């Protein structure tokens, strides 16, 4: 989702802390189509919430992850295209909440490293929905039941079941690379664990027909974590409202994304168990997206491999996405072959040089093991893709290697080496 209406000009599309623990997100190969899910790769994954447990002030809802379905070699390109390309938003995670020393901790499980999402509660009494946490957009929306639908295949927001619901009558539209959704703004109580936003304005979406693969996805909406400038129609953002309400210890949030392991989103702070060393901070150059200045890109011993000075850090994009020319040159030098679906593949036994991005004078290196998102028949699919947008998007492939602190108050991004940390219960 992250980059709704992303373009090279970066024009926008119109105390307590909270943590989400998730199991590695699904890579989305295209920054624009980030809203699709892979039926083949996701079909065998599910999440199950178990009764909450308490220990030392910590409350947890345990998430269980099922094994992914196998994909036949002959269907590999199509399944990868569905997962990463034609719709990159991926599918699948669940959440558990916890509270410890003034911190609210919410954990997510991910679906096959394709997308991260967790629970948000809406209405009174609360209705629970799975939303994608997306730093590349700024609006909150959840799906409501489309007119004429007789049998619901997913949880839908039921406004009439909430006695705190208020309609506004104002239409809502937002477009992503993989399609668009529409509905209307409303007001209702919203909760993220122990964090409460009464009478919050968000969108109830009843038209998702143009959003590719939404009907088969595991998420019910999107919670944008971008800046207010990106917000459709200028409505308040969740992060902005939380900061204004004084419920957060600090106006920051931190992402830890692990491959196949529990990950975490913290609202109001960071988790020292999931990074090593100190954070290196880079100022946001355009406070709409989380965009930072890109000094250079290095492949092996070759420097200045990029034509763009901008990189966007985006939890809603599964892969590394760069200017088409940059990516083509890098892939050729890596000895990669491009499939008809647009993915770059290398022989898994081949030695591939590392890619390094220099941000704020510090280099961040990705080795081949960090870049591979899928393996089949001795071939490794690299988690990078070209785009005509003319900028780099540092998606989940990058964020699994580096813990990212998004400093809302100071408008900066901090990077530290990610560490597995203690296993989630």
Coordinates of N, CA and C in Angstrom, one line a residue, residues 157-397:
X157 N -17.1 -4.2 8.5 CA -17.5 -3.2 9.5 C -19.0 -3.1 9.4
X158 N -19.7 -3.1 10.6 CA -21.1 -3.0 10.7 C -21.5 -1.8 11.5
X159 N -21.6 -0.7 10.8 CA -21.9 0.6 11.5 C -23.1 0.6 12.4
X160 N -24.2 -0.1 12.0 CA -25.4 -0.1 12.8 C -25.2 -0.9 14.1
X161 N -24.1 -1.7 14.2 CA -23.9 -2.5 15.4 C -23.1 -1.7 16.4
X162 N -22.7 -0.5 16.0 CA -21.9 0.4 16.9 C -22.7 1.6 17.4
X163 N -22.9 1.8 18.7 CA -23.7 2.9 19.1 C -22.9 4.2 19.2
X164 N -21.6 4.1 18.8 CA -20.8 5.4 18.8 C -20.5 5.8 17.4
X165 N -21.1 5.1 16.4 CA -20.9 5.4 15.0 C -21.7 6.7 14.6
X166 N -21.0 7.5 13.8 CA -21.7 8.7 13.2 C -21.3 8.8 11.7
X167 N -22.2 8.9 10.8 CA -22.0 9.1 9.4 C -21.7 10.5 9.1
X168 N -20.8 10.8 8.1 CA -20.5 12.2 7.7 C -21.1 12.5 6.4
X169 N -21.3 11.5 5.6 CA -21.9 11.7 4.2 C -20.8 12.2 3.2
X170 N -19.6 12.3 3.7 CA -18.5 12.8 2.8 C -17.9 11.6 2.1
X171 N -17.8 11.6 0.7 CA -17.2 10.5 0.0 C -15.7 10.3 0.2
X172 N -15.3 9.1 0.1 CA -13.8 8.8 0.2 C -13.4 8.0 -1.0
X173 N -12.3 8.4 -1.5 CA -11.7 7.6 -2.7 C -10.1 7.6 -2.5
X174 N -9.5 6.5 -2.7 CA -8.1 6.5 -2.7 C -7.6 5.4 -3.7
X175 N -6.5 5.7 -4.4 CA -6.0 4.8 -5.5 C -4.6 4.4 -5.1
X176 N -4.4 3.1 -5.3 CA -3.1 2.5 -5.1 C -2.6 2.0 -6.5
X177 N -1.4 1.5 -6.6 CA -0.9 1.0 -7.8 C -1.7 -0.2 -8.3
X178 N -2.3 -1.0 -7.3 CA -3.0 -2.2 -7.7 C -4.5 -1.9 -7.8
X179 N -4.9 -0.7 -7.7 CA -6.4 -0.4 -7.9 C -6.8 0.6 -6.9
X180 N -8.1 0.8 -6.8 CA -8.7 1.9 -6.0 C -9.8 1.3 -5.2
X181 N -10.2 2.0 -4.1 CA -11.3 1.7 -3.3 C -12.1 3.0 -3.0
X182 N -13.3 2.9 -2.7 CA -14.1 4.0 -2.4 C -15.2 3.7 -1.3
X183 N -15.7 4.7 -0.7 CA -16.7 4.6 0.3 C -17.1 6.0 0.9
X184 N -17.1 6.1 2.2 CA -17.5 7.3 2.8 C -16.8 7.5 4.2
X185 N -16.5 8.7 4.5 CA -15.9 8.9 5.8 C -17.0 8.8 6.9
X186 N -16.5 8.4 8.1 CA -17.4 8.3 9.2 C -16.6 8.6 10.5
X187 N -17.3 8.6 11.6 CA -16.6 8.7 12.9 C -17.0 7.6 13.8
X188 N -16.0 7.0 14.5 CA -16.3 6.0 15.5 C -15.1 5.9 16.4
X189 N -15.3 5.1 17.5 CA -14.1 4.9 18.4 C -13.2 3.9 17.7
X190 N -11.9 4.2 17.8 CA -10.8 3.3 17.3 C -9.9 3.0 18.4
X191 N -9.4 1.7 18.5 CA -8.5 1.3 19.5 C -7.4 0.5 19.0
X192 N -6.2 0.8 19.4 CA -5.0 0.0 19.1 C -4.4 -0.5 20.5
X193 N -4.8 -1.7 20.8 CA -4.5 -2.2 22.2 C -5.1 -1.2 23.2
X194 N -4.3 -0.7 24.1 CA -4.7 0.2 25.1 C -4.9 1.7 24.7
X195 N -4.4 1.9 23.4 CA -4.5 3.3 22.9 C -5.9 3.5 22.3
X196 N -6.6 4.6 22.7 CA -7.9 4.9 22.3 C -8.0 6.2 21.6
X197 N -8.8 6.2 20.5 CA -9.1 7.4 19.7 C -10.6 7.5 19.6
X198 N -11.3 8.2 20.5 CA -12.7 8.3 20.4 C -13.1 9.2 19.2
X199 N -14.2 8.9 18.6 CA -14.8 9.8 17.5 C -13.8 10.1 16.5
X200 N -13.0 9.1 16.1 CA -11.9 9.3 15.1 C -12.5 9.2 13.7
X201 N -12.1 10.0 12.8 CA -12.5 10.0 11.4 C -11.7 9.0 10.6
X202 N -12.4 8.1 10.0 CA -11.8 7.1 9.0 C -12.8 6.8 7.9
X203 N -12.4 5.9 7.1 CA -13.3 5.6 5.9 C -13.9 4.2 6.1
X204 N -15.2 4.1 5.8 CA -15.8 2.8 5.7 C -15.9 2.5 4.1
X205 N -15.2 1.5 3.7 CA -15.1 1.3 2.2 C -16.0 0.2 1.8
X206 N -16.9 0.5 0.9 CA -17.9 -0.5 0.4 C -17.7 -0.9 -1.0
X207 N -16.7 -0.3 -1.7 CA -16.4 -0.7 -3.1 C -14.9 -1.0 -3.2
X208 N -14.6 -2.3 -3.3 CA -13.2 -2.7 -3.4 C -13.0 -3.5 -4.7
X209 N -14.0 -3.4 -5.6 CA -14.0 -4.2 -6.8 C -12.8 -4.0 -7.7
X210 N -12.3 -2.7 -7.7 CA -11.1 -2.3 -8.5 C -9.8 -2.6 -7.8
X211 N -9.8 -3.1 -6.6 CA -8.6 -3.4 -5.9 C -8.2 -4.8 -6.1
X212 N -7.2 -5.0 -6.8 CA -6.8 -6.4 -7.3 C -6.6 -7.3 -6.1
X213 N -7.3 -8.5 -6.2 CA -7.1 -9.6 -5.3 C -7.6 -9.3 -3.9
X214 N -8.3 -8.2 -3.7 CA -8.8 -8.0 -2.3 C -9.7 -9.1 -1.8
X215 N -10.5 -9.6 -2.7 CA -11.5 -10.6 -2.2 C -10.8 -11.8 -1.7
X216 N -9.6 -12.1 -2.1 CA -8.9 -13.3 -1.6 C -7.9 -13.0 -0.6
X217 N -7.8 -11.7 -0.2 CA -6.7 -11.3 0.8 C -7.2 -11.6 2.2
X218 N -6.2 -11.5 3.1 CA -6.5 -11.8 4.5 C -6.6 -10.5 5.3
X219 N -6.5 -9.3 4.7 CA -6.6 -8.1 5.4 C -7.9 -7.4 5.1
X220 N -8.4 -6.6 6.1 CA -9.7 -5.9 6.0 C -9.6 -4.4 5.8
X221 N -8.4 -3.9 5.7 CA -8.2 -2.5 5.6 C -6.7 -2.1 5.7
X222 N -6.5 -0.8 5.7 CA -5.2 -0.2 5.8 C -5.1 0.9 6.8
X223 N -4.0 0.8 7.6 CA -3.7 1.9 8.6 C -2.4 2.6 8.1
X224 N -2.6 3.8 7.6 CA -1.4 4.5 7.1 C -0.6 5.2 8.2
X225 N 0.7 5.1 8.0 CA 1.6 5.7 9.0 C 2.5 6.8 8.4
X226 N 2.0 7.3 7.2 CA 2.7 8.4 6.6 C 2.3 9.8 7.2
X227 N 2.9 10.8 6.7 CA 2.7 12.2 7.3 C 1.3 12.7 6.9
X228 N 0.9 13.7 7.6 CA -0.4 14.3 7.3 C -0.6 14.8 5.8
X229 N 0.5 15.3 5.2 CA 0.5 15.8 3.9 C 0.0 14.7 2.9
X230 N 0.1 13.5 3.2 CA -0.3 12.4 2.4 C -1.8 12.0 2.6
X231 N -2.4 12.5 3.6 CA -3.7 12.1 3.9 C -4.7 12.6 2.9
X232 N -5.6 11.7 2.4 CA -6.7 12.0 1.5 C -7.6 13.0 2.3
X233 N -7.9 14.1 1.6 CA -8.9 15.1 2.1 C -8.4 15.8 3.4
X234 N -7.2 15.6 3.8 CA -6.6 16.3 4.9 C -7.2 15.8 6.3
X235 N -7.8 14.6 6.3 CA -8.3 14.1 7.6 C -7.2 13.7 8.5
X236 N -7.4 13.8 9.8 CA -6.3 13.4 10.8 C -5.8 12.0 10.6
X237 N -4.5 11.9 10.8 CA -3.9 10.5 10.8 C -3.9 9.9 12.1
X238 N -3.8 8.6 12.1 CA -3.8 7.9 13.4 C -2.6 8.3 14.3
X239 N -1.4 8.3 13.6 CA -0.2 8.7 14.4 C -0.3 10.1 14.9
X240 N -0.8 11.0 14.1 CA -0.9 12.4 14.5 C -1.9 12.5 15.6
X241 N -3.0 11.8 15.6 CA -4.0 11.9 16.7 C -3.4 11.3 18.0
X242 N -2.6 10.2 17.9 CA -2.1 9.6 19.1 C -1.0 10.6 19.7
X243 N -0.2 11.2 18.9 CA 0.7 12.2 19.4 C 0.0 13.3 20.1
X244 N -1.0 13.9 19.4 CA -1.7 15.0 20.0 C -2.4 14.7 21.3
X245 N -2.9 13.4 21.4 CA -3.6 13.0 22.6 C -2.7 12.8 23.8
X246 N -1.4 12.7 23.6 CA -0.4 12.6 24.7 C -0.4 11.1 25.2
X247 N -0.9 10.2 24.4 CA -0.9 8.8 24.9 C 0.5 8.1 24.6
X248 N 1.3 8.6 23.8 CA 2.6 8.0 23.5 C 3.7 8.5 24.4
X249 N 4.7 7.7 24.8 CA 5.8 8.1 25.5 C 6.7 9.1 24.6
X250 N 6.8 8.7 23.4 CA 7.6 9.5 22.4 C 6.8 9.5 21.1
X251 N 7.0 10.6 20.3 CA 6.3 10.6 19.0 C 7.1 9.8 17.9
X252 N 7.3 8.6 18.2 CA 8.1 7.7 17.3 C 7.4 6.4 17.2
X253 N 7.8 5.6 16.2 CA 7.4 4.2 16.1 C 8.5 3.4 15.4
X254 N 8.6 2.1 15.8 CA 9.7 1.3 15.3 C 9.3 0.0 14.6
X255 N 9.9 -0.3 13.5 CA 9.6 -1.6 12.8 C 10.7 -2.6 12.9
X256 N 10.4 -3.8 13.3 CA 11.3 -4.9 13.2 C 10.6 -6.0 12.4
X257 N 11.2 -6.3 11.2 CA 10.6 -7.3 10.3 C 11.6 -8.4 10.2
X258 N 11.2 -9.6 10.6 CA 12.0 -10.8 10.5 C 11.5 -11.8 9.5
X259 N 12.4 -12.5 8.9 CA 12.1 -13.4 7.8 C 11.7 -14.7 8.5
X260 N 10.4 -15.1 8.5 CA 9.9 -16.3 9.0 C 9.9 -16.3 10.5
X261 N 10.2 -15.2 11.2 CA 10.2 -15.2 12.6 C 9.3 -14.0 13.1
X262 N 8.9 -14.0 14.4 CA 8.1 -12.9 14.9 C 8.7 -11.6 14.6
X263 N 7.9 -10.6 14.2 CA 8.4 -9.3 14.0 C 7.6 -8.4 14.9
X264 N 7.8 -7.1 14.8 CA 7.2 -6.2 15.8 C 7.1 -4.7 15.2
X265 N 6.0 -4.1 15.5 CA 5.8 -2.7 15.3 C 5.5 -2.1 16.7
X266 N 6.3 -1.1 17.1 CA 6.1 -0.4 18.3 C 5.7 1.0 18.1
X267 N 4.6 1.4 18.7 CA 4.1 2.8 18.7 C 4.5 3.5 20.0
X268 N 5.2 4.6 19.9 CA 5.6 5.3 21.1 C 7.0 5.0 21.6
X269 N 7.8 4.2 20.8 CA 9.2 3.9 21.2 C 9.8 2.9 20.3
X270 N 10.8 2.3 20.7 CA 11.5 1.2 20.0 C 11.8 0.1 21.0
X271 N 12.1 -1.1 20.5 CA 12.4 -2.3 21.3 C 13.8 -2.6 21.2
X272 N 14.6 -2.4 22.3 CA 16.1 -2.6 22.2 C 16.4 -4.1 22.1
X273 N 15.4 -5.0 22.3 CA 15.7 -6.4 22.1 C 15.9 -6.8 20.6
X274 N 15.4 -5.9 19.7 CA 15.4 -6.2 18.3 C 16.4 -5.4 17.5
X275 N 17.3 -4.7 18.1 CA 18.4 -4.1 17.3 C 19.7 -4.1 18.1
X276 N 20.8 -3.9 17.4 CA 22.1 -3.8 18.0 C 22.8 -2.5 17.6
X277 N 23.6 -2.0 18.5 CA 24.3 -0.8 18.3 C 23.4 0.4 18.4
X278 N 23.9 1.5 17.9 CA 23.2 2.8 18.0 C 22.4 3.1 16.6
X279 N 21.4 3.9 16.7 CA 20.7 4.3 15.5 C 21.5 5.4 14.8
X280 N 21.5 5.3 13.5 CA 22.0 6.4 12.7 C 20.8 7.1 12.0
X281 N 20.7 8.4 12.3 CA 19.5 9.1 11.8 C 19.8 9.9 10.6
X282 N 18.7 9.9 9.7 CA 18.8 10.7 8.5 C 17.5 11.5 8.5
X283 N 17.6 12.8 8.2 CA 16.4 13.7 8.2 C 15.5 13.4 7.0
X284 N 14.2 13.5 7.2 CA 13.3 13.3 6.1 C 13.3 14.5 5.2
X285 N 13.5 14.3 3.9 CA 13.7 15.4 3.0 C 12.4 16.0 2.5
X286 N 11.4 15.2 2.5 CA 10.1 15.6 2.0 C 9.0 15.0 2.9
X287 N 8.6 15.6 4.0 CA 7.7 15.0 4.9 C 6.3 14.8 4.4
X288 N 6.1 13.9 3.5 CA 4.9 13.4 3.1 C 5.0 11.9 3.2
X289 N 5.8 11.3 2.3 CA 6.4 10.0 2.5 C 7.6 10.1 3.4
X290 N 8.0 8.9 3.9 CA 9.2 8.9 4.7 C 10.4 8.8 3.7
X291 N 10.7 10.0 3.1 CA 11.7 10.0 2.0 C 13.0 10.7 2.6
X292 N 14.1 10.1 2.3 CA 15.4 10.6 2.7 C 16.3 10.7 1.5
X293 N 17.3 11.5 1.7 CA 18.3 11.7 0.7 C 19.2 10.5 0.5
X294 N 19.4 10.0 -0.7 CA 20.2 8.9 -1.1 C 21.5 9.4 -1.6
X295 N 22.6 9.1 -0.9 CA 23.9 9.6 -1.3 C 24.4 8.9 -2.6
X296 N 24.4 7.5 -2.5 CA 24.8 6.7 -3.6 C 24.4 5.3 -3.4
X297 N 24.5 4.5 -4.5 CA 24.3 3.1 -4.5 C 25.5 2.4 -5.0
X298 N 26.0 1.4 -4.3 CA 27.2 0.7 -4.7 C 26.9 -0.8 -4.9
X299 N 27.4 -1.3 -6.0 CA 27.3 -2.8 -6.3 C 28.8 -3.3 -6.3
X300 N 29.1 -4.1 -5.3 CA 30.5 -4.6 -5.2 C 31.4 -3.4 -5.1
X301 N 32.4 -3.3 -6.0 CA 33.3 -2.2 -6.0 C 32.9 -1.0 -6.9
X302 N 31.7 -1.1 -7.5 CA 31.3 0.0 -8.4 C 30.4 1.0 -7.6
X303 N 30.7 2.3 -7.7 CA 30.0 3.3 -7.0 C 29.0 4.1 -7.9
X304 N 28.2 4.9 -7.2 CA 27.3 5.8 -8.0 C 26.5 5.1 -9.0
X305 N 25.8 4.0 -8.6 CA 25.0 3.2 -9.5 C 23.6 3.6 -9.5
X306 N 23.3 4.9 -9.2 CA 21.9 5.4 -9.1 C 21.8 6.7 -9.8
X307 N 20.6 6.9 -10.4 CA 20.4 8.2 -11.1 C 19.5 9.1 -10.2
X308 N 19.0 8.6 -9.1 CA 18.1 9.4 -8.2 C 18.7 9.7 -6.9
X309 N 18.5 10.9 -6.3 CA 19.0 11.2 -5.0 C 17.9 11.0 -3.9
X310 N 16.9 10.2 -4.2 CA 15.8 10.0 -3.2 C 15.5 8.6 -2.9
X311 N 15.3 8.2 -1.7 CA 14.9 6.9 -1.3 C 13.7 7.0 -0.3
X312 N 12.7 6.2 -0.5 CA 11.6 6.2 0.4 C 11.6 4.9 1.2
X313 N 11.5 5.0 2.5 CA 11.4 3.8 3.4 C 9.9 3.5 3.6
X314 N 9.6 2.3 3.1 CA 8.2 2.0 3.0 C 7.9 0.5 3.5
X315 N 7.2 0.4 4.6 CA 6.8 -0.9 5.1 C 5.7 -1.6 4.2
X316 N 5.1 -0.8 3.3 CA 4.0 -1.3 2.5 C 4.5 -1.9 1.2
X317 N 5.8 -1.8 0.9 CA 6.4 -2.4 -0.3 C 7.2 -3.6 0.1
X318 N 7.0 -4.7 -0.5 CA 7.7 -5.9 -0.1 C 9.1 -6.0 -0.5
X319 N 9.5 -5.4 -1.7 CA 10.8 -5.5 -2.3 C 11.6 -4.2 -2.3
X320 N 12.8 -4.3 -2.8 CA 13.5 -3.2 -3.2 C 13.1 -2.7 -4.6
X321 N 12.7 -1.5 -4.7 CA 12.2 -1.0 -6.0 C 13.0 0.2 -6.4
X322 N 13.5 0.2 -7.6 CA 14.4 1.3 -8.0 C 14.1 1.8 -9.5
X323 N 14.7 2.9 -9.9 CA 14.5 3.3 -11.3 C 14.8 2.2 -12.2
X324 N 14.1 2.0 -13.3 CA 14.2 0.9 -14.2 C 15.7 0.8 -14.7
X325 N 16.3 1.9 -15.1 CA 17.6 1.8 -15.6 C 18.6 1.4 -14.6
X326 N 18.5 1.9 -13.4 CA 19.4 1.5 -12.3 C 19.3 0.0 -12.0
X327 N 18.0 -0.5 -11.9 CA 17.8 -1.9 -11.6 C 18.3 -2.8 -12.7
X328 N 18.1 -2.4 -14.0 CA 18.5 -3.2 -15.1 C 20.1 -3.3 -15.1
X329 N 20.7 -2.2 -14.9 CA 22.2 -2.2 -14.8 C 22.7 -3.1 -13.7
X330 N 22.1 -2.9 -12.5 CA 22.6 -3.7 -11.4 C 22.3 -5.2 -11.6
X331 N 21.2 -5.5 -12.1 CA 20.8 -6.9 -12.4 C 21.8 -7.6 -13.4
X332 N 22.1 -6.8 -14.4 CA 23.1 -7.3 -15.4 C 24.4 -7.6 -14.8
X333 N 24.9 -6.7 -14.0 CA 26.2 -6.8 -13.3 C 26.2 -8.0 -12.3
X334 N 25.0 -8.3 -11.8 CA 24.9 -9.4 -10.9 C 24.7 -10.7 -11.6
X335 N 24.6 -10.7 -12.9 CA 24.4 -11.9 -13.7 C 23.0 -12.5 -13.6
X336 N 22.0 -11.6 -13.3 CA 20.6 -12.0 -13.2 C 19.9 -12.1 -14.5
X337 N 19.0 -13.0 -14.6 CA 18.1 -13.1 -15.8 C 16.7 -12.6 -15.4
X338 N 16.1 -11.9 -16.3 CA 14.8 -11.3 -16.1 C 13.8 -12.3 -16.7
X339 N 12.8 -12.7 -15.9 CA 11.7 -13.5 -16.4 C 10.7 -12.7 -17.1
X340 N 9.8 -13.3 -17.8 CA 8.8 -12.6 -18.6 C 7.8 -11.8 -17.6
X341 N 7.8 -12.2 -16.4 CA 7.0 -11.5 -15.4 C 7.7 -10.3 -14.8
X342 N 9.0 -10.1 -15.2 CA 9.7 -9.0 -14.7 C 10.6 -9.2 -13.5
X343 N 10.7 -10.5 -13.0 CA 11.5 -10.7 -11.9 C 12.9 -11.1 -12.3
X344 N 13.8 -10.8 -11.4 CA 15.2 -11.1 -11.7 C 15.6 -12.4 -10.9
X345 N 16.3 -13.3 -11.6 CA 16.6 -14.6 -11.0 C 18.1 -14.9 -11.3
X346 N 18.7 -15.5 -10.3 CA 20.1 -16.0 -10.5 C 20.2 -17.4 -10.1
X347 N 21.2 -18.1 -10.6 CA 21.6 -19.4 -10.1 C 21.9 -19.3 -8.6
X348 N 21.3 -20.1 -7.8 CA 21.5 -20.1 -6.4 C 23.0 -20.4 -6.0
X349 N 23.7 -21.1 -6.9 CA 25.1 -21.4 -6.6 C 26.1 -20.3 -7.0
X350 N 25.5 -19.3 -7.7 CA 26.3 -18.2 -8.2 C 26.6 -17.2 -7.1
X351 N 27.8 -16.6 -7.1 CA 28.2 -15.6 -6.2 C 27.7 -14.2 -6.7
X352 N 26.9 -13.5 -5.9 CA 26.3 -12.3 -6.3 C 26.9 -11.1 -5.4
X353 N 27.4 -10.1 -6.0 CA 28.0 -9.0 -5.2 C 26.9 -8.3 -4.4
X354 N 27.3 -7.7 -3.3 CA 26.4 -7.0 -2.4 C 26.0 -5.7 -3.0
X355 N 24.8 -5.2 -2.6 CA 24.3 -3.9 -2.9 C 24.4 -3.1 -1.6
X356 N 24.8 -1.8 -1.7 CA 24.9 -1.0 -0.6 C 24.3 0.4 -0.9
X357 N 23.5 0.9 0.0 CA 22.9 2.2 -0.1 C 23.5 3.1 1.0
X358 N 24.0 4.2 0.5 CA 24.5 5.2 1.5 C 23.5 6.3 1.8
X359 N 23.1 6.3 3.1 CA 22.1 7.3 3.5 C 22.7 8.1 4.7
X360 N 22.7 9.4 4.5 CA 23.3 10.3 5.5 C 24.7 10.0 5.8
X361 N 25.5 9.6 4.8 CA 26.9 9.3 5.0 C 27.2 7.9 5.5
X362 N 26.2 7.1 5.8 CA 26.5 5.7 6.3 C 26.0 4.7 5.3
X363 N 26.8 3.6 5.1 CA 26.4 2.6 4.1 C 25.7 1.5 4.8
X364 N 24.6 1.0 4.1 CA 23.8 -0.1 4.5 C 23.8 -1.2 3.4
X365 N 24.4 -2.3 3.8 CA 24.7 -3.4 2.8 C 23.7 -4.5 2.9
X366 N 23.3 -4.9 1.7 CA 22.5 -6.1 1.5 C 23.2 -7.2 0.8
X367 N 23.4 -8.3 1.4 CA 24.1 -9.5 0.7 C 23.1 -10.3 0.0
X368 N 23.6 -11.3 -0.8 CA 22.6 -12.1 -1.6 C 21.6 -12.7 -0.7
X369 N 22.0 -13.2 0.5 CA 21.0 -13.9 1.3 C 19.9 -12.9 1.8
X370 N 20.2 -11.6 1.8 CA 19.2 -10.6 2.2 C 18.2 -10.4 1.0
X371 N 18.7 -10.6 -0.2 CA 18.0 -10.2 -1.4 C 17.0 -11.3 -1.9
X372 N 17.4 -12.5 -1.6 CA 16.6 -13.6 -2.1 C 15.2 -13.7 -1.4
X373 N 14.1 -13.8 -2.2 CA 12.8 -13.9 -1.6 C 12.1 -15.2 -2.0
X374 N 12.7 -15.9 -2.9 CA 12.0 -17.2 -3.3 C 13.1 -18.1 -4.0
X375 N 13.0 -19.4 -3.8 CA 13.9 -20.3 -4.5 C 13.0 -21.4 -5.1
X376 N 13.5 -21.8 -6.3 CA 12.8 -22.9 -7.0 C 13.7 -23.5 -8.0
X377 N 13.9 -24.8 -7.9 CA 14.7 -25.6 -8.9 C 16.1 -25.0 -9.1
X378 N 16.7 -24.6 -8.0 CA 18.1 -24.1 -8.1 C 18.2 -22.6 -8.5
X379 N 17.1 -22.0 -8.7 CA 17.1 -20.6 -9.1 C 16.6 -19.8 -7.9
X380 N 17.3 -18.6 -7.7 CA 16.9 -17.7 -6.6 C 16.3 -16.4 -7.2
X381 N 15.1 -16.1 -6.7 CA 14.4 -14.8 -7.2 C 14.9 -13.7 -6.3
X382 N 15.4 -12.7 -6.9 CA 15.9 -11.5 -6.1 C 14.8 -10.5 -5.8
X383 N 14.8 -10.0 -4.6 CA 13.7 -9.1 -4.2 C 14.0 -7.7 -4.6
X384 N 14.1 -7.5 -5.9 CA 14.2 -6.1 -6.4 C 13.5 -6.0 -7.8
X385 N 13.0 -4.9 -8.1 CA 12.3 -4.7 -9.3 C 12.4 -3.2 -9.8
X386 N 12.4 -3.0 -11.1 CA 12.4 -1.7 -11.6 C 11.1 -1.0 -11.7
X387 N 11.1 0.3 -11.7 CA 9.8 1.1 -11.7 C 10.1 2.4 -12.5
X388 N 9.1 2.8 -13.2 CA 9.3 4.1 -13.9 C 9.2 5.3 -13.0
X389 N 9.0 5.2 -11.7 CA 8.8 6.3 -10.8 C 10.1 7.1 -10.6
X390 N 11.3 6.5 -10.9 CA 12.5 7.3 -10.8 C 13.0 7.5 -9.4
X391 N 12.7 6.6 -8.5 CA 13.3 6.7 -7.2 C 13.4 5.3 -6.6
X392 N 14.2 5.2 -5.5 CA 14.3 4.0 -4.8 C 13.3 3.9 -3.7
X393 N 12.7 2.7 -3.5 CA 11.9 2.4 -2.4 C 12.5 1.3 -1.6
X394 N 12.8 1.6 -0.4 CA 13.5 0.6 0.5 C 12.4 -0.1 1.3
X395 N 11.9 -1.2 0.7 CA 10.8 -1.9 1.3 C 11.2 -3.0 2.3
X396 N 10.4 -4.0 2.4 CA 10.6 -5.0 3.5 C 11.9 -5.8 3.3
X397 N 12.4 -6.0 2.1 CA 13.7 -6.6 1.9 C 14.8 -5.9 2.7

